[in-house]
């Protein structure tokens, strides 16, 4: 495959070098995010899926069976990059649209910025989705030495163009660093991202620790994949599910190729790999979250419990098992800093907690509970977890069934509608992980206790960013490319 971005790889890499506070060499990190991957969309849970590389890494590492994310993508990426729940940064109410002047505020120091202070070289490949209307909100201004990818979401895998509904705009959303990347047309994004990641790995100077953030476009809609991958899923009759399976297989192949490069270069000897989805799978498209209830966008476990694992050849003292301890997306920020030898006392205000002991040693989680989300505006719903209990206030959202494979364009069933729910629902997630039994009527005293905790957490929030879509975003103003420069 032609290297569509090779003309831009002459940029010099400049980084400040610091020694690890612990004295030992800090580990290299590769943080892989799959977009919209469902709970039951990997081979180590579902033999229908073709994921041999992910299966191997998961089985040889640690499968995280209670790793939580946000119901949709921008809020989860907010968690990874800031260590704060999105209701504390103003990003709680859904994704950042490509026409919206909405962003992760600049007063929040990002994970790569913190790691750079420890001597890391940080690179990003893939989907940003944390705001781009001003250059200051974009990856190379927020700690990344280089960036190949796109700012928004739901673009074509081959043309890399993004269209909108509000203003009927269409433009390219693909670039290397700040430069629009127009030479990748007709190249499948999964292949482009893997190739770029491998180039970074092979060119990395090993006297400096590497942080490679790799949020793939896969397997978000639109459902597109080269035919060879769809053919590997010919055992699946439903065409949309078959294409989706092929997309997962292409992602798996990319991870395998990247892993090979890590081994060839020796970086694998001192490396921690994180693999996680950004939210539950959209069952209303082609994903599968069984046996969990609900889908992407909902506060059910199917929208918020994410497929995740870690892998390391040498760093994990306990591995090859299923870890059921509680982990949240906000914990990756302090945990990676902690493992690298950083001082967590400098980031004590964050919602994340350092989980080094849990991940490396198999110890207990440092987390007692977390906020699923606090929605504001029209939805006005929330959910929290504390210990075994989960409290849902208001409607969890549409798609409330345990549905594996609805058809494209099919109207939601009655159970999938945004129903009238009681004001509060209570579930014991340890004994009822599939959320079949609402305990609120049976244990009203527990509901009241959980409501107190909910209000304590809610008080820490900030108003949601909710700016209207702005016609100044029109890519026609920037040579047909979705570009920064239209907001302060």
Coordinates of C-alpha atoms in Angstrom, one line a residue:
X1 CA 0.0 0.0 0.0
X2 CA 1.3 3.5 -0.9
X3 CA 2.3 5.6 2.0
X4 CA -0.2 8.4 1.5
X5 CA 1.3 10.6 4.2
X6 CA 5.0 10.0 3.6
X7 CA 5.7 13.5 2.3
X8 CA 4.9 14.8 5.8
X9 CA 7.1 12.5 7.8
X10 CA 10.2 14.8 7.6
X11 CA 9.1 16.8 10.6
X12 CA 11.6 16.8 13.4
X13 CA 10.7 15.3 16.7
X14 CA 11.5 17.6 19.6
X15 CA 11.0 16.5 23.2
X16 CA 12.2 17.4 26.6
X17 CA 13.9 14.5 28.4
X18 CA 13.5 13.8 32.1
X19 CA 14.5 10.8 34.1
X20 CA 11.9 8.7 35.8
X21 CA 11.2 9.7 39.4
X22 CA 11.5 6.1 40.4
X23 CA 14.9 5.7 38.8
X24 CA 13.8 2.8 36.5
X25 CA 13.0 3.4 32.9
X26 CA 9.3 4.3 32.6
X27 CA 7.3 2.0 30.3
X28 CA 6.2 2.7 26.8
X29 CA 2.5 3.1 26.4
X30 CA 0.2 2.3 23.5
X31 CA -3.4 3.3 24.2
X32 CA -5.8 1.8 21.7
X33 CA -9.5 2.8 21.5
X34 CA -12.0 1.0 19.4
X35 CA -15.0 3.1 18.4
X36 CA -18.4 1.7 19.1
X37 CA -17.2 -1.9 19.8
X38 CA -19.8 -3.8 21.6
X39 CA -19.4 -6.0 24.7
X40 CA -20.0 -9.2 22.6
X41 CA -18.1 -8.1 19.5
X42 CA -14.8 -9.8 20.3
X43 CA -13.7 -13.4 19.9
X44 CA -12.8 -14.0 23.5
X45 CA -16.5 -13.5 24.3
X46 CA -18.2 -14.5 21.1
X47 CA -16.7 -17.2 18.8
X48 CA -18.7 -15.7 15.8
X49 CA -16.2 -12.9 15.8
X50 CA -12.8 -13.2 14.1
X51 CA -10.3 -11.5 16.5
X52 CA -7.3 -13.8 16.9
X53 CA -4.8 -11.0 17.8
X54 CA -7.1 -9.3 20.3
X55 CA -7.9 -12.7 21.8
X56 CA -4.3 -13.6 22.3
X57 CA -3.4 -10.3 23.9
X58 CA -6.4 -10.4 26.1
X59 CA -5.8 -14.0 27.3
X60 CA -2.1 -13.3 27.8
X61 CA -2.8 -10.0 29.6
X62 CA -5.7 -9.1 31.9
X63 CA -9.3 -8.9 30.7
X64 CA -11.0 -6.0 32.5
X65 CA -14.6 -7.2 33.1
X66 CA -15.8 -4.1 35.0
X67 CA -14.2 -1.3 33.0
X68 CA -16.7 1.6 32.5
X69 CA -16.8 4.3 29.8
X70 CA -19.3 7.0 28.9
X71 CA -22.5 6.3 26.7
X72 CA -21.0 8.2 23.7
X73 CA -17.6 9.0 22.3
X74 CA -16.7 12.7 23.1
X75 CA -17.4 12.3 26.8
X76 CA -15.3 9.1 27.0
X77 CA -12.4 10.8 25.2
X78 CA -12.7 13.6 27.7
X79 CA -12.2 11.0 30.5
X80 CA -9.1 9.5 28.9
X81 CA -7.5 12.9 28.2
X82 CA -8.5 14.8 31.3
X83 CA -9.1 12.4 34.2
X84 CA -12.4 14.2 34.9
X85 CA -16.0 13.0 34.6
X86 CA -17.5 15.0 31.7
X87 CA -20.1 16.6 33.9
X88 CA -17.2 18.5 35.4
X89 CA -15.8 19.8 32.1
X90 CA -19.1 20.7 30.5
X91 CA -19.0 17.8 28.0
X92 CA -21.7 15.7 29.6
X93 CA -24.5 16.2 27.0
X94 CA -23.5 14.1 24.0
X95 CA -20.9 14.3 21.3
X96 CA -19.3 17.5 19.9
X97 CA -20.8 18.0 16.4
X98 CA -18.5 19.1 13.6
X99 CA -20.4 22.4 13.4
X100 CA -20.2 23.2 17.1
X101 CA -17.8 25.5 19.0
X102 CA -17.5 23.0 21.8
X103 CA -14.3 21.6 23.3
X104 CA -12.3 20.3 26.2
X105 CA -11.5 23.6 28.1
X106 CA -7.9 24.7 28.1
X107 CA -7.7 24.8 31.9
X108 CA -7.6 21.0 32.0
X109 CA -4.1 19.6 31.5
X110 CA -4.2 16.6 29.2
X111 CA -2.7 13.2 29.7
X112 CA 0.1 13.7 27.1
X113 CA 0.9 17.1 28.6
X114 CA 1.4 15.4 32.0
X115 CA 3.4 12.5 30.5
X116 CA 5.6 14.9 28.5
X117 CA 6.7 16.3 31.9
X118 CA 8.0 12.9 32.7
X119 CA 10.1 12.7 29.5
X120 CA 7.6 11.0 27.2
X121 CA 7.3 11.6 23.5
X122 CA 3.5 11.6 22.7
X123 CA 2.0 10.9 19.4
X124 CA -1.7 10.6 18.3
X125 CA -3.2 8.6 15.4
X126 CA -6.9 8.6 14.8
X127 CA -10.0 10.3 16.1
X128 CA -9.8 13.4 18.3
X129 CA -13.5 14.5 18.9
X130 CA -12.6 16.9 21.7
X131 CA -13.1 20.1 19.8
X132 CA -11.3 21.9 16.9
X133 CA -12.9 25.3 16.3
X134 CA -9.7 27.0 17.4
X135 CA -6.2 25.6 16.9
X136 CA -5.6 25.7 20.7
X137 CA -8.2 22.9 21.1
X138 CA -6.5 20.5 18.7
X139 CA -4.1 17.6 19.4
X140 CA -0.7 19.2 18.6
X141 CA -1.6 22.1 20.9
X142 CA -2.6 19.8 23.7
X143 CA 0.5 17.7 24.2
X144 CA 0.9 15.6 21.1
X145 CA 4.2 15.8 19.1
X146 CA 2.4 14.7 16.0
X147 CA -1.2 13.9 14.9
X148 CA -2.5 12.0 11.9
X149 CA -6.3 11.7 11.9
X150 CA -9.5 13.6 12.0
X151 CA -11.2 16.0 14.4
X152 CA -14.8 14.9 14.3
X153 CA -16.5 11.6 13.7
X154 CA -18.7 9.5 11.4
X155 CA -16.8 10.2 8.2
X156 CA -16.3 8.0 5.1
X157 CA -13.5 5.4 5.7
X158 CA -12.2 5.9 2.2
X159 CA -12.8 9.5 1.1
X160 CA -12.3 10.9 4.7
X161 CA -15.1 13.4 4.0
X162 CA -17.7 14.4 6.6
X163 CA -21.2 15.6 5.8
X164 CA -23.7 17.3 8.0
X165 CA -27.4 17.5 8.4
X166 CA -27.9 21.0 9.9
X167 CA -26.3 23.1 7.1
X168 CA -25.8 20.5 4.4
X169 CA -22.0 21.1 4.5
X170 CA -19.4 18.6 3.3
X171 CA -15.7 18.6 3.6
X172 CA -12.5 16.7 4.2
X173 CA -11.7 15.9 7.8
X174 CA -8.2 14.3 7.6
X175 CA -4.8 15.8 8.3
X176 CA -1.2 15.3 9.3
X177 CA -0.4 17.7 12.2
X178 CA -2.0 20.9 10.9
X179 CA -1.8 20.1 7.2
X180 CA -4.9 18.8 5.4
X181 CA -4.2 15.3 4.1
X182 CA -5.6 15.0 0.6
X183 CA -3.4 12.1 -0.7
X184 CA -5.2 9.3 1.2
X185 CA -8.3 9.2 -0.8
X186 CA -9.5 5.6 -1.4
X187 CA -7.2 4.2 1.3
X188 CA -9.1 2.5 4.2
X189 CA -8.6 4.5 7.4
X190 CA -7.8 1.4 9.5
X191 CA -4.8 0.7 7.2
X192 CA -3.7 4.3 7.1
X193 CA -3.7 4.5 10.9
X194 CA -1.9 1.2 11.4
X195 CA 0.7 2.2 8.9
X196 CA 1.3 5.5 10.6
X197 CA 1.5 3.8 14.0
X198 CA 4.1 1.4 12.8
X199 CA 6.2 4.2 11.3
X200 CA 6.1 6.0 14.7
X201 CA 7.2 2.8 16.4
X202 CA 10.0 2.1 14.0
X203 CA 11.3 5.6 14.1
X204 CA 11.0 6.1 17.9
X205 CA 14.3 6.8 19.7
X206 CA 14.3 4.3 22.5
X207 CA 16.2 6.5 25.0
X208 CA 12.8 8.2 25.5
X209 CA 9.5 6.6 26.6
X210 CA 6.7 6.6 24.1
X211 CA 3.1 7.4 24.5
X212 CA 1.1 6.4 21.4
X213 CA -2.6 7.3 21.6
X214 CA -4.4 5.3 18.9
X215 CA -8.2 5.9 18.8
X216 CA -9.2 4.0 15.6
X217 CA -12.2 5.0 13.4
X218 CA -13.2 1.4 13.5
X219 CA -15.8 0.2 14.0
X220 CA -18.1 3.2 14.0
X221 CA -20.6 3.7 11.2
X222 CA -20.7 4.0 8.2
X223 CA -20.4 0.3 7.8
X224 CA -17.5 0.0 5.3
X225 CA -14.8 -2.6 4.9
X226 CA -12.7 -4.1 2.1
X227 CA -14.3 -7.3 0.7
X228 CA -11.6 -9.6 1.9
X229 CA -12.5 -8.9 5.5
X230 CA -16.2 -9.4 4.9
X231 CA -15.5 -12.7 3.3
X232 CA -13.8 -13.9 6.5
X233 CA -17.2 -13.4 8.1
X234 CA -19.2 -15.3 5.5
X235 CA -20.6 -17.5 8.2
X236 CA -22.8 -14.6 9.3
X237 CA -26.1 -14.3 7.4
X238 CA -27.2 -10.8 8.2
X239 CA -25.4 -8.5 5.8
X240 CA -24.9 -5.6 8.1
X241 CA -23.6 -7.8 10.9
X242 CA -21.3 -9.5 8.4
X243 CA -19.8 -6.1 7.3
X244 CA -19.5 -5.1 10.9
X245 CA -17.7 -8.4 11.7
X246 CA -15.3 -7.7 8.8
X247 CA -14.6 -4.2 10.2
X248 CA -13.7 -5.8 13.6
X249 CA -11.5 -8.3 11.8
X250 CA -9.7 -5.5 9.9
X251 CA -9.1 -3.7 13.3
X252 CA -7.8 -7.0 14.7
X253 CA -5.3 -7.3 11.9
X254 CA -4.1 -3.8 12.4
X255 CA -3.5 -4.4 16.1
X256 CA -1.6 -7.6 15.1
X257 CA 0.6 -5.7 12.7
X258 CA 1.3 -3.0 15.3
X259 CA 2.2 -5.7 17.9
X260 CA 4.6 -7.3 15.4
X261 CA 6.3 -3.9 15.0
X262 CA 6.6 -3.5 18.7
X263 CA 8.3 -6.9 19.0
X264 CA 10.6 -6.2 16.1
X265 CA 11.8 -2.9 17.5
X266 CA 12.2 -4.2 21.1
X267 CA 9.7 -1.7 22.4
X268 CA 7.5 -4.6 23.6
X269 CA 10.1 -5.5 26.3
X270 CA 9.0 -2.5 28.4
X271 CA 5.5 -1.7 27.2
X272 CA 2.0 -1.6 28.5
X273 CA -0.8 -1.8 26.0
X274 CA -4.3 -0.6 26.9
X275 CA -7.3 -1.6 24.7
X276 CA -10.7 -0.2 25.3
X277 CA -13.9 0.7 23.5
X278 CA -15.2 4.3 24.0
X279 CA -18.8 3.3 24.7
X280 CA -21.1 0.3 24.4
X281 CA -22.1 -0.9 20.9
X282 CA -24.9 0.6 18.9
X283 CA -27.1 -2.5 18.6
X284 CA -29.5 -0.4 16.4
X285 CA -26.8 -0.5 13.7
X286 CA -25.0 -3.8 13.9
X287 CA -23.2 -4.2 17.3
X288 CA -23.9 -6.8 19.9
X289 CA -23.8 -6.2 23.7
X290 CA -25.4 -9.4 24.9
X291 CA -26.0 -10.4 27.6
X292 CA -26.0 -6.7 28.7
X293 CA -29.0 -4.5 28.5
X294 CA -29.2 -1.4 26.3
X295 CA -26.9 0.2 23.7
X296 CA -24.7 3.1 23.0
X297 CA -26.3 6.4 24.1
X298 CA -28.0 4.7 27.1
X299 CA -27.2 4.6 30.8
X300 CA -27.7 0.8 30.8
X301 CA -24.7 -1.4 31.2
X302 CA -24.8 -2.1 27.5
X303 CA -24.0 1.5 26.8
X304 CA -21.5 2.0 29.6
X305 CA -19.6 -1.2 30.4
X306 CA -16.8 -1.3 27.9
X307 CA -14.8 -4.2 26.4
X308 CA -11.2 -3.6 27.7
X309 CA -8.0 -5.4 28.5
X310 CA -4.3 -4.7 29.2
X311 CA -1.3 -6.5 28.0
X312 CA 2.4 -6.4 28.8
X313 CA 5.1 -8.9 28.2
X314 CA 7.1 -8.1 31.4
X315 CA 5.3 -5.5 33.5
X316 CA 2.3 -7.4 34.9
X317 CA 3.0 -9.4 38.0
X318 CA -0.3 -11.2 37.6
X319 CA -1.8 -11.9 34.2
X320 CA -3.8 -14.4 32.2
X321 CA -7.1 -13.9 34.2
X322 CA -10.4 -12.1 34.3
X323 CA -10.3 -9.0 36.5
X324 CA -13.7 -8.1 37.9
X325 CA -12.6 -5.1 40.0
X326 CA -14.2 -1.7 39.2
X327 CA -12.4 0.6 36.8
X328 CA -13.5 3.8 35.1
X329 CA -12.3 5.6 32.0
X330 CA -11.1 8.6 34.2
X331 CA -8.7 6.2 36.0
X332 CA -6.4 5.8 33.0
X333 CA -5.1 9.3 33.4
X334 CA -3.7 9.0 36.9
X335 CA -2.9 5.3 36.5
X336 CA -0.5 5.8 33.5
X337 CA 1.1 8.7 35.3
X338 CA 1.5 6.5 38.5
X339 CA 3.0 3.6 36.6
X340 CA 5.4 6.0 34.9
X341 CA 6.6 7.2 38.3
X342 CA 4.7 10.5 38.4
X343 CA 3.5 12.2 41.5
X344 CA -0.2 11.8 41.9
X345 CA -0.4 14.4 44.7
X346 CA -0.2 17.0 42.0
X347 CA -3.5 15.9 40.4
X348 CA -5.6 15.2 43.5
X349 CA -8.6 17.2 42.3
X350 CA -9.2 14.8 39.4
X351 CA -12.0 12.2 39.5
X352 CA -9.7 9.4 38.4
X353 CA -7.8 7.2 40.9
X354 CA -4.5 5.5 40.4
X355 CA -5.1 1.8 39.7
X356 CA -1.5 0.5 39.5
X357 CA -1.9 -2.1 42.2
X358 CA -5.1 -3.4 40.7
X359 CA -3.7 -3.7 37.1
X360 CA -0.1 -4.7 37.8
X361 CA -0.5 -6.8 40.9
X362 CA -4.1 -8.0 40.8
X363 CA -4.9 -6.0 43.9
X364 CA -8.3 -4.5 44.8
X365 CA -9.7 -1.5 43.0
X366 CA -9.2 1.9 44.6
X367 CA -12.6 2.9 43.4
X368 CA -15.9 2.6 45.4
X369 CA -18.2 4.1 42.9
X370 CA -18.5 6.4 39.9
X371 CA -20.8 8.7 37.9
X372 CA -22.3 7.1 34.8
X373 CA -23.4 10.6 33.7
X374 CA -25.4 13.6 34.6
X375 CA -27.5 14.7 31.7
X376 CA -29.0 18.2 31.6
X377 CA -31.5 19.9 29.3
X378 CA -34.3 17.9 27.7
X379 CA -33.0 14.5 28.8
X380 CA -32.5 15.4 32.5
X381 CA -31.3 11.9 33.5
X382 CA -28.5 10.5 35.6
X383 CA -27.0 7.4 37.0
X384 CA -24.4 6.5 39.6
X385 CA -22.7 3.4 41.0
X386 CA -21.7 2.8 44.6
X387 CA -20.5 -0.6 45.6
X388 CA -22.9 -3.2 44.2
X389 CA -25.7 -0.7 43.7
X390 CA -26.6 1.3 40.6
X391 CA -29.2 4.1 40.8
X392 CA -30.8 5.5 37.6
X393 CA -32.7 8.8 37.8
X394 CA -35.1 9.4 34.8
X395 CA -35.0 7.6 31.5
X396 CA -31.8 5.6 30.6
X397 CA -32.5 6.5 27.0
X398 CA -33.8 4.6 23.9
X399 CA -32.9 1.0 23.2
X400 CA -33.7 -0.5 26.5
X401 CA -34.0 -4.2 25.4
X402 CA -31.5 -7.0 25.4
X403 CA -31.5 -6.9 21.6
X404 CA -28.5 -8.4 19.7
X405 CA -29.2 -7.5 16.1
X406 CA -31.9 -5.1 15.0
X407 CA -32.2 -4.5 11.3
X408 CA -31.0 -1.3 9.6
X409 CA -33.9 1.2 9.4
X410 CA -36.2 -1.0 11.6
X411 CA -38.3 1.0 14.1
X412 CA -37.3 0.3 17.7
X413 CA -39.5 -2.3 19.5
X414 CA -41.7 -1.2 22.3
X415 CA -38.9 -2.1 24.8
X416 CA -36.5 0.0 22.8
X417 CA -38.6 3.2 22.9
X418 CA -37.8 6.0 25.3
X419 CA -40.4 4.6 27.8
X420 CA -42.0 6.1 30.9
X421 CA -39.8 4.9 33.7
X422 CA -40.2 5.4 37.4
X423 CA -38.4 8.4 38.8
X424 CA -35.7 6.2 40.2
X425 CA -34.6 2.6 39.5
X426 CA -32.2 0.5 41.6
X427 CA -30.1 -2.5 40.5
X428 CA -27.6 -4.7 42.1
X429 CA -25.0 -5.0 39.4
X430 CA -23.0 -7.7 41.1
X431 CA -25.9 -10.2 41.3
X432 CA -27.9 -8.8 38.4
X433 CA -25.3 -7.5 35.8
X434 CA -28.0 -7.7 33.0
X435 CA -30.4 -5.3 34.9
X436 CA -33.5 -7.4 34.8
X437 CA -34.7 -6.6 38.4
X438 CA -35.5 -3.1 39.5
X439 CA -35.2 -3.2 43.3
X440 CA -36.4 0.4 44.0
X441 CA -39.9 -0.6 45.3
X442 CA -38.4 -3.4 47.5
X443 CA -35.7 -1.3 49.1
X444 CA -36.8 2.3 49.2
X445 CA -34.3 3.0 52.1
X446 CA -31.4 2.1 49.7
X447 CA -32.9 4.4 47.1
X448 CA -32.8 7.3 49.5
X449 CA -29.2 6.5 50.5
X450 CA -28.2 6.4 46.9
X451 CA -30.0 9.7 46.2
X452 CA -27.9 11.4 48.8
X453 CA -24.8 10.2 47.1
X454 CA -26.1 11.3 43.7
X455 CA -26.7 14.8 45.0
X456 CA -23.3 15.0 46.6
X457 CA -21.7 14.1 43.2
X458 CA -24.1 16.4 41.3
X459 CA -23.0 19.5 43.3
X460 CA -19.5 19.2 41.8
X461 CA -20.7 19.7 38.2
X462 CA -20.6 22.6 35.8
X463 CA -23.2 23.6 33.3
X464 CA -23.1 21.7 30.0
X465 CA -21.6 23.3 27.0
X466 CA -24.5 23.6 24.6
X467 CA -23.6 26.1 21.8
X468 CA -25.6 26.0 18.6
X469 CA -24.1 24.8 15.4
X470 CA -22.3 27.7 13.8
X471 CA -22.4 28.4 10.0
X472 CA -18.9 29.8 10.3
X473 CA -17.7 26.2 10.5
X474 CA -18.5 25.8 6.8
X475 CA -15.5 24.0 5.2
X476 CA -16.1 26.0 2.1
X477 CA -14.5 28.9 4.1
X478 CA -11.3 26.7 4.4
X479 CA -10.7 25.3 1.0
X480 CA -13.2 22.4 1.5
X481 CA -11.6 21.2 4.7
X482 CA -13.1 21.1 8.2
X483 CA -10.6 23.4 9.9
X484 CA -10.0 25.5 13.0
X485 CA -10.2 29.2 13.0
X486 CA -13.9 30.0 13.4
X487 CA -14.2 30.5 17.2
X488 CA -12.3 32.2 19.9

